[in-house]
Coordinates of C-alpha atoms in Angstrom, one line a residue:
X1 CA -110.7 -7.4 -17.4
X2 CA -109.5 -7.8 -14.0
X3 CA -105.6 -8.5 -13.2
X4 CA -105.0 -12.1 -12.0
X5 CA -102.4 -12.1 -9.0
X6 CA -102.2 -15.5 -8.9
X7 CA -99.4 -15.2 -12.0
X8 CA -97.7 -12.5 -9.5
X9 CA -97.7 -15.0 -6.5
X10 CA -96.0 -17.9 -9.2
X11 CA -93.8 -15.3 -10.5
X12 CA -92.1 -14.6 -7.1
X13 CA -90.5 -18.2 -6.3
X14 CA -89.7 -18.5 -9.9
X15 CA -87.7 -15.2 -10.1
X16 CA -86.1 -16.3 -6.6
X17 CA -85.4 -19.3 -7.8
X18 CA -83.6 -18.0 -10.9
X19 CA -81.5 -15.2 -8.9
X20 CA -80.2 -17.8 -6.5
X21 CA -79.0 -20.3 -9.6
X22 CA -77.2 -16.9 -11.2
X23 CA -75.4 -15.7 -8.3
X24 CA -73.9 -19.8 -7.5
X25 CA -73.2 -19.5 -11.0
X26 CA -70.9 -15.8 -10.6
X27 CA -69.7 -17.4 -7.2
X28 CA -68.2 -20.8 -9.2
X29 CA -66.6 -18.3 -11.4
X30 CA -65.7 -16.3 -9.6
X31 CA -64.0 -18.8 -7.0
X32 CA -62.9 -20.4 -10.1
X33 CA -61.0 -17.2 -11.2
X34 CA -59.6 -16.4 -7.5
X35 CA -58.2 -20.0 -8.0
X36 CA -56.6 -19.1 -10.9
X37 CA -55.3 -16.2 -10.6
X38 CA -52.9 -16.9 -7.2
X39 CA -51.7 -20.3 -8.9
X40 CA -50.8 -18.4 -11.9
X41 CA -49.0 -16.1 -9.5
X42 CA -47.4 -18.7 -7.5
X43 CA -46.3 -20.5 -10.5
X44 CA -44.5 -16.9 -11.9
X45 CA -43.0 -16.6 -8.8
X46 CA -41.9 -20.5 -9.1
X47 CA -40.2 -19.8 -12.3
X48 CA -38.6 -16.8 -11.3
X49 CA -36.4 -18.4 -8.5
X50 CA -35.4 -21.0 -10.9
X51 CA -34.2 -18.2 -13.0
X52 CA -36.7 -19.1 -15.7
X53 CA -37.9 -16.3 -17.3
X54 CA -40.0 -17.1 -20.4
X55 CA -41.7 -19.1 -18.5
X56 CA -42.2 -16.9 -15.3
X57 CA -43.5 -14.0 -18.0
X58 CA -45.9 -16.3 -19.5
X59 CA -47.7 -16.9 -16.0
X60 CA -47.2 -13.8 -14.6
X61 CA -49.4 -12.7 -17.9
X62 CA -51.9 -15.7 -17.4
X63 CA -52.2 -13.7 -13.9
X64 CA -52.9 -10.5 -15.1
X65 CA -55.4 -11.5 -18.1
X66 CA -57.3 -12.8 -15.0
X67 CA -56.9 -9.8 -12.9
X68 CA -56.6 -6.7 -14.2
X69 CA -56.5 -4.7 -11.9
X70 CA -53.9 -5.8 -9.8
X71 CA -51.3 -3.4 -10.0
X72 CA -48.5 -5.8 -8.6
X73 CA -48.7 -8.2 -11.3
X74 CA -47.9 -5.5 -13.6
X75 CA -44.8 -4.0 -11.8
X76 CA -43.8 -7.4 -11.6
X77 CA -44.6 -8.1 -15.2
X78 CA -43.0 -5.2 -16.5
X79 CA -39.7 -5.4 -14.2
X80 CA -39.4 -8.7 -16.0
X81 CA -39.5 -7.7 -19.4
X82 CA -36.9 -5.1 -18.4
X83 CA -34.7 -7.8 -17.2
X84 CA -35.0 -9.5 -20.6
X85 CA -34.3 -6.3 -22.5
X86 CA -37.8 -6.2 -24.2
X87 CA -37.5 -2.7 -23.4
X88 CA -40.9 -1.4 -25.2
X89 CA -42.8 -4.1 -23.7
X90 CA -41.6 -3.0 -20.5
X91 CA -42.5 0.3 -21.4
X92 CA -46.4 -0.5 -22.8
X93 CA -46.8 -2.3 -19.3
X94 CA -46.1 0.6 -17.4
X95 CA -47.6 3.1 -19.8
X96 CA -50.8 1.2 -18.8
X97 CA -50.7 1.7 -15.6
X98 CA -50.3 5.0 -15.9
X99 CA -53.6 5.3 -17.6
X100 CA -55.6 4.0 -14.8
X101 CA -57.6 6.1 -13.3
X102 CA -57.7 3.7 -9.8
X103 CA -54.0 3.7 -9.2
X104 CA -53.0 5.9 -5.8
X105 CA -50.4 8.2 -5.9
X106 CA -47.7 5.9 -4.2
X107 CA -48.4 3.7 -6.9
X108 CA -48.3 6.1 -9.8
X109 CA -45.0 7.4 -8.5
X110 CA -43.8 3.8 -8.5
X111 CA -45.0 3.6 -12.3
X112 CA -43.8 6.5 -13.6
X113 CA -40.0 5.8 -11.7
X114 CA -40.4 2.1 -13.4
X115 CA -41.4 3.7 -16.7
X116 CA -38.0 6.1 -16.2
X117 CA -36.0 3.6 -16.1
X118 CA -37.2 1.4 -19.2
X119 CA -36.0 4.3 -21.1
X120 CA -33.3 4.4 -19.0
X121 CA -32.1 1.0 -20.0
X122 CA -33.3 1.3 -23.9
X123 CA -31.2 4.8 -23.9
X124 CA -34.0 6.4 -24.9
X125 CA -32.2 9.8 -22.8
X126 CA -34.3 12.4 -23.7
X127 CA -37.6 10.3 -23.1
X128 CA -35.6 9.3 -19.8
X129 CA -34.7 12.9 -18.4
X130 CA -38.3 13.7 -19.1
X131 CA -39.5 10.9 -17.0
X132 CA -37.0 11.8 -14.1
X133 CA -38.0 15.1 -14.2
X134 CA -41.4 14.4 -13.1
X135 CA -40.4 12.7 -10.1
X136 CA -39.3 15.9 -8.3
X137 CA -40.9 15.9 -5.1
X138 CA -41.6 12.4 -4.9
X139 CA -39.7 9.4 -3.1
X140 CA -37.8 8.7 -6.0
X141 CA -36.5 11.9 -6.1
X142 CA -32.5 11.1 -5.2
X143 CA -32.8 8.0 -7.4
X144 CA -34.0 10.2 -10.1
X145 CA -31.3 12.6 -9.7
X146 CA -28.4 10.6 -9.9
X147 CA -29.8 8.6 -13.1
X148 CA -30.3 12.4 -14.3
X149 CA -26.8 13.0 -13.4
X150 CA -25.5 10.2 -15.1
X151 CA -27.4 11.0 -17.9
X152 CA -26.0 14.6 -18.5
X153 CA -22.6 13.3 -17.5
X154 CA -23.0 10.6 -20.8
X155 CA -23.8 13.4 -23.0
X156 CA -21.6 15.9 -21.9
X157 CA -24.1 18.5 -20.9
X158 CA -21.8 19.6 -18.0
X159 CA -24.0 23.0 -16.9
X160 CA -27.1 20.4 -16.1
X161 CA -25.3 18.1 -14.3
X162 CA -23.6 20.4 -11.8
X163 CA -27.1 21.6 -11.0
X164 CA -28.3 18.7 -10.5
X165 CA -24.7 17.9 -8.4
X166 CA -25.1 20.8 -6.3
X167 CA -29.6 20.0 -5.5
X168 CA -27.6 16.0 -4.4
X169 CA -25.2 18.0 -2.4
X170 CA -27.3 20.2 -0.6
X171 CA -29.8 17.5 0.1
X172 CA -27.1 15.4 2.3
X173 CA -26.9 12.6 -0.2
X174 CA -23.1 12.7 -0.1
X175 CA -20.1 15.3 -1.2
X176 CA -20.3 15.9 -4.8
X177 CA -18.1 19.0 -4.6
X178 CA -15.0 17.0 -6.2
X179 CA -17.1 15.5 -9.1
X180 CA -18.9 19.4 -9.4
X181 CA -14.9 20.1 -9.8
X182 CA -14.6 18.1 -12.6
X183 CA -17.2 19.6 -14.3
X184 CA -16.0 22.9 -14.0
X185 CA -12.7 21.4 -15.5
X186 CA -14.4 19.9 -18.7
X187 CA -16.3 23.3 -19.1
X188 CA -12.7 25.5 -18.9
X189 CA -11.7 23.2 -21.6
X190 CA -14.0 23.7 -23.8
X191 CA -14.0 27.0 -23.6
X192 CA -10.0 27.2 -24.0
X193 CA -10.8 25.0 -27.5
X194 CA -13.3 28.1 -28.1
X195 CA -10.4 30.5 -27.2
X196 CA -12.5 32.2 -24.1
X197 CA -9.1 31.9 -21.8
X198 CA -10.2 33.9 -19.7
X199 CA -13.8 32.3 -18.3
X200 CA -10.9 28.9 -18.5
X201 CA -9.2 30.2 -15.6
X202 CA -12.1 31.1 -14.1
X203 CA -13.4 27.9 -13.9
X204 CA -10.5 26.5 -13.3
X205 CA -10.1 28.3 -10.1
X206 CA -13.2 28.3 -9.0
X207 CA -12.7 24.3 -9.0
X208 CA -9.5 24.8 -7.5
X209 CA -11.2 26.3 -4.5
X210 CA -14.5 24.1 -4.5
X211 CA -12.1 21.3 -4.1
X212 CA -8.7 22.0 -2.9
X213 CA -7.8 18.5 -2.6
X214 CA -8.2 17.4 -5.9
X215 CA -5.4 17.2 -8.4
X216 CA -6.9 18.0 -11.4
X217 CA -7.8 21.9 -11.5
X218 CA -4.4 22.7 -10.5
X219 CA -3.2 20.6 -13.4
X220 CA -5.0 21.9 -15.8
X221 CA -4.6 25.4 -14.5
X222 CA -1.3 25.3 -14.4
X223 CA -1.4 24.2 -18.3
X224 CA -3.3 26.6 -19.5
X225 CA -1.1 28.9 -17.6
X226 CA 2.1 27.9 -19.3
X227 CA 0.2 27.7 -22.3
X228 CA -0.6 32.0 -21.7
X229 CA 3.2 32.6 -20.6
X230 CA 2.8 32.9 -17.6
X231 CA 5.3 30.4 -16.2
X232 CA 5.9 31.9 -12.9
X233 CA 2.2 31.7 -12.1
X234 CA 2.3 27.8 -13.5
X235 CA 5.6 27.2 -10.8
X236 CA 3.1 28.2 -8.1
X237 CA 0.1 26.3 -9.0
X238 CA 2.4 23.7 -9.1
X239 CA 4.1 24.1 -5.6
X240 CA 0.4 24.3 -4.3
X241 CA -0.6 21.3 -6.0
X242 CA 2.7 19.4 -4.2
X243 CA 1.5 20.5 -0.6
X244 CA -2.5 20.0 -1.6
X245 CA -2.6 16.9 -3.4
X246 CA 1.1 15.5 -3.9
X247 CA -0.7 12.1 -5.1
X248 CA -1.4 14.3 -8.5
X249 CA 2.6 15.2 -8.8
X250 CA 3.7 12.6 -11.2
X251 CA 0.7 13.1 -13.8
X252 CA 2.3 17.0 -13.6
X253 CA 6.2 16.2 -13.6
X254 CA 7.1 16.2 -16.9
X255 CA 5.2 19.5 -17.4
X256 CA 6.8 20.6 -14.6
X257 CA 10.1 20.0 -16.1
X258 CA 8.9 21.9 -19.1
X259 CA 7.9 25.6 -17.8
X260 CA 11.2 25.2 -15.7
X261 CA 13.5 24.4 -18.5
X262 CA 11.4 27.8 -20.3
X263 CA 11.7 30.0 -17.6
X264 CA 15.2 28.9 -15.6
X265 CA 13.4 27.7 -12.9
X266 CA 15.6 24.4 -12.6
X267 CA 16.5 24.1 -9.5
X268 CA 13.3 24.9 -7.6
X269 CA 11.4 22.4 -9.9
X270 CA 14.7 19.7 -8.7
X271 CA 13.4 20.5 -5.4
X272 CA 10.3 20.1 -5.4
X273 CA 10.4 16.7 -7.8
X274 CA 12.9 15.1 -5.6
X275 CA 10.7 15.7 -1.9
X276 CA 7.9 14.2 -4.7
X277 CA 10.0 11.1 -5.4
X278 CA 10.7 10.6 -1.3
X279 CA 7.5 10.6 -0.8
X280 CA 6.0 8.3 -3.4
X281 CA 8.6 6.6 -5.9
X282 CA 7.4 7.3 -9.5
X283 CA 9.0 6.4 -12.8
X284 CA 7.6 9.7 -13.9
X285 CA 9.3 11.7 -11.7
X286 CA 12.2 10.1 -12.5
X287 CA 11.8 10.9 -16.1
X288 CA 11.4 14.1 -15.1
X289 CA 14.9 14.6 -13.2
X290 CA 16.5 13.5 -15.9
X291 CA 15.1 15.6 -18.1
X292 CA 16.6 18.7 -15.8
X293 CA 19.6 17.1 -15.5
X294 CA 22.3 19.0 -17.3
X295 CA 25.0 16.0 -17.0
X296 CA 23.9 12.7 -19.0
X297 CA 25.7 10.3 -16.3
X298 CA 24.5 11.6 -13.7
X299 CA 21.0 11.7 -15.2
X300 CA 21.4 7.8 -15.8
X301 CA 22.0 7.7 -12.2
X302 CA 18.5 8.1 -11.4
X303 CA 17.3 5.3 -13.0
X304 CA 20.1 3.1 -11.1
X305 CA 19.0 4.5 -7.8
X306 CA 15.2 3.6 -8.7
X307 CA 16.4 0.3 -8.9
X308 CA 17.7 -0.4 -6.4
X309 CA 15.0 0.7 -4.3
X310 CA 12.7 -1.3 -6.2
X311 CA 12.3 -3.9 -9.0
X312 CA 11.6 -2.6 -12.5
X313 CA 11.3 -3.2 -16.2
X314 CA 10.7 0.7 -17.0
X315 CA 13.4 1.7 -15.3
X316 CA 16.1 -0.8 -16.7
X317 CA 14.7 -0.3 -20.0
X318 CA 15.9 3.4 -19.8
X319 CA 18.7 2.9 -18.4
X320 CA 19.7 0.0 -21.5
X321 CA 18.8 2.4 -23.9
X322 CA 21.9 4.7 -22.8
X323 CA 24.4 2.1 -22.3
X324 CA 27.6 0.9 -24.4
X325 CA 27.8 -2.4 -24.4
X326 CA 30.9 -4.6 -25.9
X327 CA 28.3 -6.6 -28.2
X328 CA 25.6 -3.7 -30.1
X329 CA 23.7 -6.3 -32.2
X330 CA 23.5 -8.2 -28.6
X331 CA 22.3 -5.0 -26.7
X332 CA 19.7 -4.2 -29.5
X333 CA 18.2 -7.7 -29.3
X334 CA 18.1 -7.3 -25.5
X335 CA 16.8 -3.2 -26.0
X336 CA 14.0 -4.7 -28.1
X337 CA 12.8 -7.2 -25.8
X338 CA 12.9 -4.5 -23.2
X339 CA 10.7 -2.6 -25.0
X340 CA 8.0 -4.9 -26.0
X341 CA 7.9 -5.8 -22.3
X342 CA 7.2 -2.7 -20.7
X343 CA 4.5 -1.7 -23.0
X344 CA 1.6 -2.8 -20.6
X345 CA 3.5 -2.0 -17.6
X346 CA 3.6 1.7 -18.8
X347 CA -0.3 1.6 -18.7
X348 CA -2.9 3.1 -16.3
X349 CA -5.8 0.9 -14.9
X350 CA -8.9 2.1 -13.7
X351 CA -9.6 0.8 -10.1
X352 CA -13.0 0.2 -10.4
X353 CA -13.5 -2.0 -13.6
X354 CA -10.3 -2.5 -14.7
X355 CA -9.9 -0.7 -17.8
X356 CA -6.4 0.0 -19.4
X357 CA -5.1 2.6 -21.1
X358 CA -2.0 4.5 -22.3
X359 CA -3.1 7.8 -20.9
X360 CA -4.8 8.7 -17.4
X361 CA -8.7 9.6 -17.6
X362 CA -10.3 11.4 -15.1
X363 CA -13.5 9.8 -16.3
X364 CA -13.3 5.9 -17.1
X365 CA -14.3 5.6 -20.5
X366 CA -15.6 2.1 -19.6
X367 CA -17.2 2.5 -16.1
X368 CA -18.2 6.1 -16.2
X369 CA -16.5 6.2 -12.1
X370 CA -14.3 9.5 -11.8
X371 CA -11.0 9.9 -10.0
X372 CA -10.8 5.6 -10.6
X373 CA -7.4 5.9 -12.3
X374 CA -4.6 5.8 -10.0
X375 CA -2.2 8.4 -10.5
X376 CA 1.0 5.8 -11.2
X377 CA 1.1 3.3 -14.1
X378 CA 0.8 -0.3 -13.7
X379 CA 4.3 -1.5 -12.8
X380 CA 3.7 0.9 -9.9
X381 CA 0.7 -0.2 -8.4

């Protein structure tokens, strides 16, 4: 039986014919999807800049059901789930795109920085400082170290964070010898609660010298020398601190007043108290002179000569509280209301978010900012 080529001939314009209707069929859909895609895009975008976020997530996941593969659409998907706090939706996005195989290494930086900081923001910190870690050696690197430094600085782990203080430091990214101070501070008190005094003042003046301008290491070294009997060596970290940093004085005067009343060192600790009070007027200075004071009237005298220098509730309320007057149940009355009055006055506020309290911090317990706190109460400010 001999093969007819007369089928073949038909079969050629027929199977023509057929290719050419399927590919205008995949070009409609496939200008149909092009279509789509930017106006679900556009549309996302719309509803962002009205600050409509449902919506702009809905399109912006219309988009990326149509493509894929765009990698934009995701980071931009993803950032918005952030933003809403659906923190491991966020997280799935971007865990996606670090599956893909196509992504380029910019871009997989990118994702893995993004996917940092969802756990960042879900406080998910030990998933987070894994994530950070990674980015060593990419762009994000100084971005990944400061979130790694406030990370350790949230959870205390003061050893990690002045490493990582010291790689910011070295890389030109700003001075963070004061705040790698601090950190030597919270480490020489926790090894004074553990007893170890002696790697205490090590620390302590090793953060002394690292940064001589800051008030705090001489503080606290000089409290933990007092603390050790050794008041002469306190008196000299003191005098240091008042030529170093005499913006510190007043958080030290009434320990000053202490180790000099211990070791009959009254008169030098006078001195140094009242050049501290010339130079800046503080109610806890004053405190402190009257403290040394031997006579009681001429102790009251202070608070009369803060007065009249400046006005203040704090010092007329100590000043009351000494005072005869003709009428007691009338000078109570008024002692009371003086009292109730200069409660917030006596307060410290942090500079940077505004958060009060009855003690000075050296780390805002609401803003995480060190060295916020001005060194003078309220009234002072």
């Amino acid at each position: 039986m001999e093969f007819d080529f007369t089928w073949v001939l038909l079969g050629f314009p027929i199977a023509f014919t057929l290719g050419w209707l399927a590919s205008r069929l995949d070009l409609r859909q496939l200008r149909i999807e092009n279509r789509q895609a930017p106006k679900a895009y556009f549309k996302g975008l719309n509803f962002l800049l009205n600050e409509q976020q449902d919506q702009a997530i809905d399109a912006f996941i219309e988009a990326v059901q149509n493509d894929p593969d765009t990698s934009e659409l995701h980071f931009a998907l993803g950032n918005l789930f952030r933003r809403r706090g659906e923190y491991e939706r966020a997280v799935r996005v971007h865990e996606h795109l670090m599956s893909r195989g196509d992504l380029t290494q910019p871009e997989r930086d990118r994702a893995q920085h993004a996917l940092a900081l969802d756990f960042l923001k879900a406080g998910l910190l030990d998933r987070a400082e894994i994530a950070l870690r990674k980015l060593e050696g990419t762009p994000f690197e100084e971005e990944a170290r400061l979130a790694l430094l406030s990370i350790y600085e949230r959870s205390r782990d003061w050893a990690n964070a002045t490493d990582i203080a010291a790689r910011l430091d070295s890389s030109s990214h700003g001075n963070f010898s004061t705040r790698q101070a601090h950190y030597l501070c919270e480490q020489a008190s926790a090894s004074t609660a553990a007893g170890d005094t002696a790697r205490a003042l090590s620390a302590l003046h090793e953060a002394a010298a690292m940064a001589p301008a800051s008030a705090r290491p001489l503080i606290d070294l000089a409290k933990l020398q007092n603390q050790l009997g050794q008041p002469q060596d306190a008196m000299q970290t003191l005098l240091k601190l008042e030529k170093t940093a005499p913006q510190g004085l007043p958080l030290a005067a009434g320990l000053l007043a202490n180790i000099a009343q211990g070791s009959g060192q009254q008169a030098a600790a006078k001195t140094l108290l009242e050049a501290s009070y010339a130079h800046m007027p503080s109610i806890d200075v004053i405190e402190a002179l009257v403290k040394l004071e031997k006579d009681p009237v001429t102790a009251r005298q202070w608070y009369v000569r803060h007065l009249e220098g400046q006005t203040s509730l704090v010092a007329a309320d100590k000043w009351m509280a000494g005072e005869k007057l003709e009428n007691e149940q009338h000078r109570a009355l008024v002692q009371r209301t003086l009292d109730q009055a200069i409660k917030p006055l006596m307060r410290y506020r942090c500079a940077a978010c505004g958060f009060e309290a009855t003690q000075h911090f050296w780390h805002c317990p609401g803003c995480q900012a060190w060295d916020s706190y001005p060194t003078r109460r309220i009234e002072e400010l």
